[in-house]
Amino acid sequence: MKTALPTYFKGDRIIWMVAFLLMIVSLLVVYSATGTLAYRFKEGNTTYYFLKQLMFLGVGFMIMYFAHLMPYRLFSKFGKILLYASIPLLLFTLLFGANLNQASRWLVIPGLGFTIQTSDLAKLALIIFVSKMLAQKQDQIKDFKGTFLPLIAHIGIVCLLILPANFSTAALLGLVCMLLLFIGRISMKHLGMLVGIAVVAFGLFILIASKTSQGGRIGTWQSRIERFVGSKDGGPGYQVEQGKIAIATGGIFGKGPGNSTQRNYLPHPYSDFIYAIIIEEYGIVGGVIVLFLYLFLLFRAGVIVRKSKRTFPAFLAVGLTLMLVFQALVNMAVAVHLFPVTGQPLPMVSMGGSSLLFTSLALGIILSVSRSMEEAENDKKIEEDGIKANS
């Protein structure tokens, strides 16, 4: 294995290890968390969702593997195309997409019965686009019209199209893009102005939407916040309460694999509240280990950025990693009642779909950056050794 790993799995070995461990966690916890779902819809066939998740993880692994073999420059060429393709898809999804919990987030693929969350494509495309533009405009990074406005126009359009159906994704994506702009040395005056405009615009959106719509997504957001602060129905919502019970009964070392009881009461134990099931079955120790896996991913992205000699791959690696880690932290925070319910899945762990596949692609791109850097270092070392041998 020691000789096979460098041959077939290139790039950062720790990122590969984190990805494999998260896949193992996913299989174990999804198999346990979908027991009730299997009895409700699949006549008790508990292996159905296990095999389905195994299939998604297998496809995700292939996506990650082939993506890591591609030159990262290839992604920069297709970033703009993907972004301009995702904008009409977001609009179409908003108007005609499949609805779940009053949110039109999913686009049904005709004939396949497969649904994709178009915001997953938009997130990836926007981060690639912003990274490329920041890298290209470093010489004119303080230019308001030539650099700042085009960046903000694209970020604003994508986030606004995601916002009505998926506020948490729009907020996370906007935050990651803001951090990329900060890292890319955009003027602090421009960033401050952007924050002010965003706050005012969001306030107006909430005000107008609350006056013109009864219930809908605004009602959902309001209800979640009220339940989070305990001002509705005398306390936290049903989901959060069941999640807290799962965590409290898990203790230090948990009940053991497959021994969750709260999976029978939590509405989405295999996605939104999967972290609560992890703690219930594997204890605080298991929950901390999963948390540290994502923090290791963030740390390794920092190593990639520090070693990178070029700006685009550095921006790309840090942008994609921040998006994955922030999403994971939000999912965990919801499970432990530190954040209102958002609907964010736990990357590479929650039951699969388009989120898992696009997460795999994001990890593959990060590994592509790492692999390219390793190859450049090896070529430089070979060249230096050749010079020493000839001298």
Coordinates of C-alpha atoms in Angstrom, one line a residue:
M1 CA 0.0 0.0 0.0
K2 CA 2.9 2.3 0.8
T3 CA 4.1 2.0 -2.8
A4 CA 0.7 2.0 -4.3
L5 CA -0.5 5.2 -2.6
P6 CA 2.0 7.6 -4.1
T7 CA 1.4 6.0 -7.5
Y8 CA -2.4 6.2 -7.7
F9 CA -3.3 8.9 -5.1
K10 CA -1.4 12.0 -5.7
G11 CA -1.6 15.3 -4.0
D12 CA -2.0 15.9 -0.2
R13 CA -2.1 12.5 1.5
I14 CA -3.9 13.9 4.6
I15 CA -6.7 15.3 2.5
W16 CA -7.1 11.9 0.9
M17 CA -7.2 10.3 4.4
V18 CA -9.8 12.8 5.6
A19 CA -12.0 12.1 2.6
F20 CA -11.8 8.3 3.1
L21 CA -12.6 8.6 6.8
L22 CA -15.6 10.8 6.2
M23 CA -16.8 8.3 3.6
I24 CA -16.6 5.5 6.2
V25 CA -18.4 7.7 8.8
S26 CA -21.1 8.4 6.2
L27 CA -21.7 4.7 5.4
L28 CA -22.0 3.7 9.1
V29 CA -24.2 6.6 10.2
V30 CA -26.5 6.7 7.1
Y31 CA -27.1 3.0 7.4
S32 CA -28.1 3.5 11.0
A33 CA -30.0 6.7 10.5
T34 CA -32.2 5.4 7.6
G35 CA -33.7 2.5 9.5
T36 CA -37.0 4.2 10.1
L37 CA -37.0 5.5 6.5
A38 CA -36.5 2.0 5.2
Y39 CA -39.5 0.6 7.2
R40 CA -41.7 3.5 6.1
F41 CA -40.9 3.4 2.3
K42 CA -39.0 0.2 1.5
E43 CA -40.8 -2.5 3.4
G44 CA -38.1 -2.8 6.0
N45 CA -35.3 -3.2 3.5
T46 CA -32.6 -1.5 5.5
T47 CA -29.8 -2.3 3.0
Y48 CA -31.5 -0.2 0.3
Y49 CA -30.3 3.2 1.6
F50 CA -26.9 1.7 2.5
L51 CA -26.4 0.5 -1.0
K52 CA -27.7 3.8 -2.4
Q53 CA -25.3 5.8 -0.3
L54 CA -22.5 3.4 -1.2
M55 CA -23.3 4.0 -4.9
F56 CA -23.2 7.8 -4.4
L57 CA -19.9 7.6 -2.5
G58 CA -18.5 5.4 -5.3
V59 CA -19.4 7.9 -7.9
G60 CA -18.2 10.7 -5.7
F61 CA -14.8 8.9 -5.3
M62 CA -14.5 8.5 -9.1
I63 CA -15.3 12.2 -9.6
M64 CA -12.7 13.2 -6.9
Y65 CA -10.1 10.8 -8.4
F66 CA -10.4 11.9 -12.0
A67 CA -10.7 15.6 -11.0
H68 CA -7.4 15.4 -9.0
L69 CA -5.6 14.1 -12.1
M70 CA -6.7 17.1 -14.2
P71 CA -4.6 20.3 -14.3
Y72 CA -6.1 22.9 -12.1
R73 CA -5.8 25.4 -15.0
L74 CA -8.5 23.4 -16.8
F75 CA -11.0 24.4 -14.1
S76 CA -10.2 28.1 -14.6
K77 CA -11.1 27.8 -18.3
F78 CA -14.5 26.3 -17.6
G79 CA -15.3 28.4 -14.5
K80 CA -16.9 31.2 -16.4
I81 CA -18.9 28.8 -18.6
L82 CA -20.2 27.0 -15.6
L83 CA -21.1 30.2 -13.9
Y84 CA -23.1 31.6 -16.8
A85 CA -24.8 28.2 -17.2
S86 CA -25.7 28.1 -13.5
I87 CA -27.4 31.5 -13.5
P88 CA -30.3 30.5 -15.8
L89 CA -30.5 27.1 -14.0
L90 CA -30.9 28.9 -10.7
L91 CA -33.6 31.1 -12.1
F92 CA -35.4 28.1 -13.7
T93 CA -35.2 26.2 -10.4
L94 CA -36.6 29.2 -8.5
L95 CA -39.6 29.4 -10.8
F96 CA -40.2 25.8 -11.7
G97 CA -38.1 23.6 -9.4
A98 CA -39.3 20.8 -7.2
N99 CA -40.5 22.0 -3.8
L100 CA -39.7 20.7 -0.4
N101 CA -40.5 22.4 2.8
Q102 CA -41.8 25.5 0.8
A103 CA -38.4 25.8 -0.8
S104 CA -37.8 25.5 -4.6
R105 CA -34.2 24.2 -4.5
W106 CA -34.2 21.1 -6.7
L107 CA -34.2 20.6 -10.4
V108 CA -35.6 17.2 -11.6
I109 CA -33.6 15.5 -14.4
P110 CA -36.2 14.3 -16.9
G111 CA -36.3 10.5 -17.4
L112 CA -33.8 9.8 -14.6
G113 CA -35.9 10.8 -11.6
F114 CA -32.7 12.3 -10.2
T115 CA -32.8 15.7 -8.6
I116 CA -29.9 18.2 -8.3
Q117 CA -29.6 21.3 -6.2
T118 CA -28.5 23.9 -8.7
S119 CA -27.0 26.0 -5.9
D120 CA -24.3 23.3 -5.5
L121 CA -23.2 24.0 -9.1
A122 CA -23.4 27.7 -8.6
K123 CA -21.3 27.7 -5.5
L124 CA -18.5 25.8 -7.2
A125 CA -18.6 27.9 -10.4
L126 CA -18.7 31.2 -8.5
I127 CA -15.7 30.3 -6.3
I128 CA -13.7 29.3 -9.4
F129 CA -14.7 32.5 -11.2
V130 CA -13.9 34.8 -8.2
S131 CA -10.5 33.0 -7.7
K132 CA -9.6 33.4 -11.4
M133 CA -10.6 37.1 -11.5
L134 CA -8.8 38.0 -8.3
A135 CA -5.6 36.3 -9.7
Q136 CA -5.9 38.1 -13.0
K137 CA -6.6 41.5 -11.5
Q138 CA -3.8 41.6 -8.9
D139 CA -2.1 44.5 -10.7
Q140 CA -5.4 46.5 -10.7
I141 CA -6.9 45.1 -7.5
K142 CA -7.8 48.5 -6.1
D143 CA -9.6 49.5 -9.3
F144 CA -13.3 50.1 -8.4
K145 CA -14.8 49.9 -12.0
G146 CA -12.4 47.4 -13.5
T147 CA -12.1 44.9 -10.7
F148 CA -14.5 45.5 -7.8
L149 CA -17.8 46.1 -9.7
P150 CA -17.5 43.1 -12.0
L151 CA -16.8 40.8 -9.0
I152 CA -19.6 42.2 -6.9
A153 CA -22.1 42.0 -9.9
H154 CA -21.5 38.3 -10.3
I155 CA -21.4 37.5 -6.6
G156 CA -24.6 39.5 -6.1
I157 CA -26.6 37.9 -8.9
V158 CA -25.8 34.4 -7.8
C159 CA -26.4 35.0 -4.1
L160 CA -29.7 36.8 -4.9
L161 CA -30.9 34.0 -7.0
I162 CA -30.1 31.4 -4.3
L163 CA -31.5 33.6 -1.4
P164 CA -35.3 33.1 -1.7
A165 CA -35.1 29.3 -1.5
N166 CA -31.9 28.8 0.4
F167 CA -30.9 31.7 2.7
S168 CA -28.2 29.7 4.5
T169 CA -26.4 28.7 1.3
A170 CA -26.6 32.3 0.0
A171 CA -25.2 33.6 3.3
L172 CA -22.4 31.1 3.4
L173 CA -21.4 31.7 -0.2
G174 CA -21.5 35.4 0.2
L175 CA -19.3 35.1 3.3
V176 CA -16.7 32.9 1.5
C177 CA -16.6 35.3 -1.4
M178 CA -16.1 38.2 1.0
L179 CA -13.2 36.4 2.6
L180 CA -11.7 35.7 -0.8
L181 CA -12.0 39.4 -1.7
F182 CA -10.3 40.3 1.6
I183 CA -7.5 37.7 1.0
G184 CA -7.2 39.0 -2.5
R185 CA -6.4 42.5 -1.2
I186 CA -9.6 44.2 -2.4
S187 CA -9.8 47.8 -0.9
M188 CA -11.2 47.7 2.7
K189 CA -13.2 50.8 1.9
H190 CA -14.9 49.0 -1.0
L191 CA -15.5 45.9 1.3
G192 CA -17.0 48.1 4.0
M193 CA -19.3 49.7 1.5
L194 CA -20.3 46.3 0.2
V195 CA -21.2 45.1 3.7
G196 CA -23.3 48.1 4.4
I197 CA -25.2 47.7 1.1
A198 CA -25.7 44.0 1.7
V199 CA -27.2 44.6 5.2
V200 CA -29.5 47.4 3.9
A201 CA -30.6 45.3 0.9
F202 CA -31.3 42.2 3.0
G203 CA -33.3 44.3 5.5
L204 CA -35.4 45.8 2.7
F205 CA -35.9 42.3 1.3
I206 CA -37.2 40.9 4.6
L207 CA -39.4 44.0 5.1
I208 CA -41.0 43.8 1.7
A209 CA -41.3 40.0 1.6
S210 CA -42.9 39.9 5.1
K211 CA -45.5 42.5 4.0
T212 CA -46.3 40.9 0.6
S213 CA -46.3 37.1 1.4
Q214 CA -48.1 35.1 3.9
G215 CA -46.0 32.3 5.3
G216 CA -43.7 31.0 2.6
R217 CA -39.9 31.1 3.1
I218 CA -40.0 34.3 5.2
G219 CA -42.4 32.6 7.6
T220 CA -40.1 29.6 7.7
W221 CA -37.1 31.7 8.6
Q222 CA -39.0 33.6 11.2
S223 CA -40.3 30.4 12.7
R224 CA -36.9 28.8 12.9
I225 CA -35.4 31.9 14.6
E226 CA -38.2 32.1 17.1
R227 CA -37.8 28.4 18.0
F228 CA -34.1 28.9 18.3
V229 CA -34.4 31.7 20.9
G230 CA -37.3 29.8 22.5
S231 CA -39.9 32.4 21.9
K232 CA -42.4 30.2 20.1
D233 CA -44.5 27.4 21.7
G234 CA -42.6 27.8 24.9
G235 CA -39.3 26.5 23.8
P236 CA -37.1 25.1 21.0
G237 CA -38.7 23.3 18.0
Y238 CA -39.3 19.6 17.8
Q239 CA -36.2 18.9 15.6
V240 CA -33.8 20.7 17.9
E241 CA -35.3 19.2 21.1
Q242 CA -34.9 15.6 19.7
G243 CA -31.4 16.5 18.6
K244 CA -30.5 17.7 22.1
I245 CA -31.9 14.4 23.5
A246 CA -29.7 12.4 21.1
I247 CA -26.6 14.3 22.1
A248 CA -27.4 14.2 25.8
T249 CA -27.9 10.4 25.8
G250 CA -24.8 9.8 23.7
G251 CA -22.5 10.6 26.6
I252 CA -18.7 10.4 26.2
F253 CA -18.4 7.2 24.2
G254 CA -21.9 6.8 22.7
K255 CA -24.4 4.0 22.6
G256 CA -22.5 2.1 19.9
P257 CA -23.0 1.8 16.1
G258 CA -26.6 1.2 15.1
N259 CA -28.0 1.8 18.6
S260 CA -29.5 5.2 18.1
T261 CA -33.0 5.7 19.4
Q262 CA -33.6 9.3 18.4
R263 CA -33.3 8.4 14.7
N264 CA -36.9 7.3 15.1
Y265 CA -38.0 10.8 16.2
L266 CA -35.8 13.2 14.3
P267 CA -37.4 14.2 11.0
H268 CA -34.0 14.2 9.0
P269 CA -31.5 12.1 11.0
Y270 CA -29.6 11.2 7.8
S271 CA -29.0 14.8 6.6
D272 CA -29.7 17.9 8.6
F273 CA -29.3 16.3 12.0
I274 CA -26.8 13.5 11.2
Y275 CA -24.2 15.0 13.5
A276 CA -26.6 14.5 16.5
I277 CA -26.8 10.8 15.5
I278 CA -23.0 10.6 15.3
I279 CA -22.7 11.9 18.9
E280 CA -25.5 9.6 20.1
E281 CA -23.9 6.5 18.7
Y282 CA -20.2 7.4 19.0
G283 CA -20.3 9.9 21.8
I284 CA -18.6 13.2 22.3
V285 CA -15.4 11.5 21.3
G286 CA -16.8 10.6 17.9
G287 CA -18.2 14.1 17.5
V288 CA -14.9 15.7 18.3
I289 CA -13.1 13.4 15.9
V290 CA -15.4 14.3 13.0
L291 CA -15.0 18.0 13.9
F292 CA -11.2 17.6 13.8
L293 CA -11.4 15.9 10.4
Y294 CA -12.9 19.1 8.9
L295 CA -10.4 21.3 10.8
F296 CA -7.5 19.1 9.4
L297 CA -8.9 19.8 6.0
L298 CA -8.8 23.5 6.7
F299 CA -5.3 23.3 8.0
R300 CA -4.0 21.4 5.0
A301 CA -5.6 24.0 2.7
G302 CA -3.5 26.5 4.6
V303 CA -0.4 24.5 3.9
I304 CA -1.3 24.4 0.2
V305 CA -1.8 28.2 0.1
R306 CA 1.5 28.8 1.9
K307 CA 3.4 26.6 -0.6
S308 CA 1.7 27.9 -3.7
K309 CA 3.7 30.0 -6.0
R310 CA 0.7 31.2 -8.0
T311 CA -2.3 33.2 -6.9
F312 CA -5.1 31.4 -8.7
P313 CA -4.6 27.9 -7.2
A314 CA -4.1 29.5 -3.8
F315 CA -7.4 31.4 -4.0
L316 CA -9.2 28.3 -5.4
A317 CA -8.0 25.9 -2.7
V318 CA -8.8 28.3 0.2
G319 CA -12.2 29.3 -1.3
L320 CA -13.4 25.7 -1.8
T321 CA -12.1 24.6 1.6
L322 CA -13.7 27.4 3.4
M323 CA -17.1 26.6 1.8
L324 CA -16.9 23.0 2.8
V325 CA -15.7 23.7 6.4
F326 CA -18.1 26.5 7.0
Q327 CA -21.0 24.3 5.8
A328 CA -19.8 21.5 8.2
L329 CA -19.6 23.9 11.1
V330 CA -23.1 25.2 10.5
N331 CA -24.5 21.7 10.3
M332 CA -22.8 20.8 13.6
A333 CA -23.9 24.1 15.2
V334 CA -27.5 23.4 14.3
A335 CA -27.3 19.9 15.8
V336 CA -26.0 21.2 19.2
H337 CA -28.4 24.1 19.2
L338 CA -25.9 26.9 18.6
F339 CA -27.6 28.0 15.4
P340 CA -31.1 28.0 14.0
V341 CA -32.1 25.1 11.7
T342 CA -30.7 25.8 8.2
G343 CA -31.0 22.6 6.1
Q344 CA -27.3 22.5 5.4
P345 CA -26.0 18.8 5.0
L346 CA -22.8 17.6 6.6
P347 CA -20.3 17.5 3.6
M348 CA -19.3 13.9 2.5
V349 CA -21.4 12.5 5.4
S350 CA -25.1 13.3 5.0
M351 CA -27.1 11.0 2.7
G352 CA -26.0 11.5 -0.8
G353 CA -27.2 13.4 -3.8
S354 CA -25.9 16.4 -5.7
S355 CA -24.4 17.8 -2.6
L356 CA -22.1 14.8 -2.1
L357 CA -21.1 14.7 -5.8
F358 CA -20.2 18.4 -5.9
T359 CA -18.4 18.1 -2.6
S360 CA -16.3 15.3 -4.1
L361 CA -15.6 17.5 -7.1
A362 CA -14.5 20.3 -4.8
L363 CA -12.1 18.0 -3.0
G364 CA -10.8 16.7 -6.3
I365 CA -10.0 20.2 -7.4
I366 CA -8.2 20.9 -4.1
L367 CA -6.2 17.7 -4.6
S368 CA -5.5 18.8 -8.2
V369 CA -3.9 22.0 -6.9
S370 CA -1.9 20.0 -4.4
R371 CA -0.8 17.5 -7.0
S372 CA 0.4 20.2 -9.4
M373 CA 2.4 21.8 -6.6
E374 CA 4.1 18.5 -5.7
E375 CA 4.9 17.8 -9.4
A376 CA 6.4 21.3 -9.7
E377 CA 8.5 20.8 -6.6
N378 CA 9.7 17.4 -7.8
D379 CA 10.6 18.8 -11.3
K380 CA 12.6 21.6 -9.6
K381 CA 14.4 19.1 -7.3
I382 CA 15.3 16.9 -10.3
E383 CA 16.6 19.9 -12.2
E384 CA 18.7 21.0 -9.2
D385 CA 20.1 17.5 -8.8
G386 CA 21.0 17.5 -12.4
I387 CA 22.8 20.8 -12.1
K388 CA 24.8 19.5 -9.1
A389 CA 25.7 16.3 -10.9
N390 CA 27.0 18.2 -13.9
S391 CA 29.0 20.7 -11.8

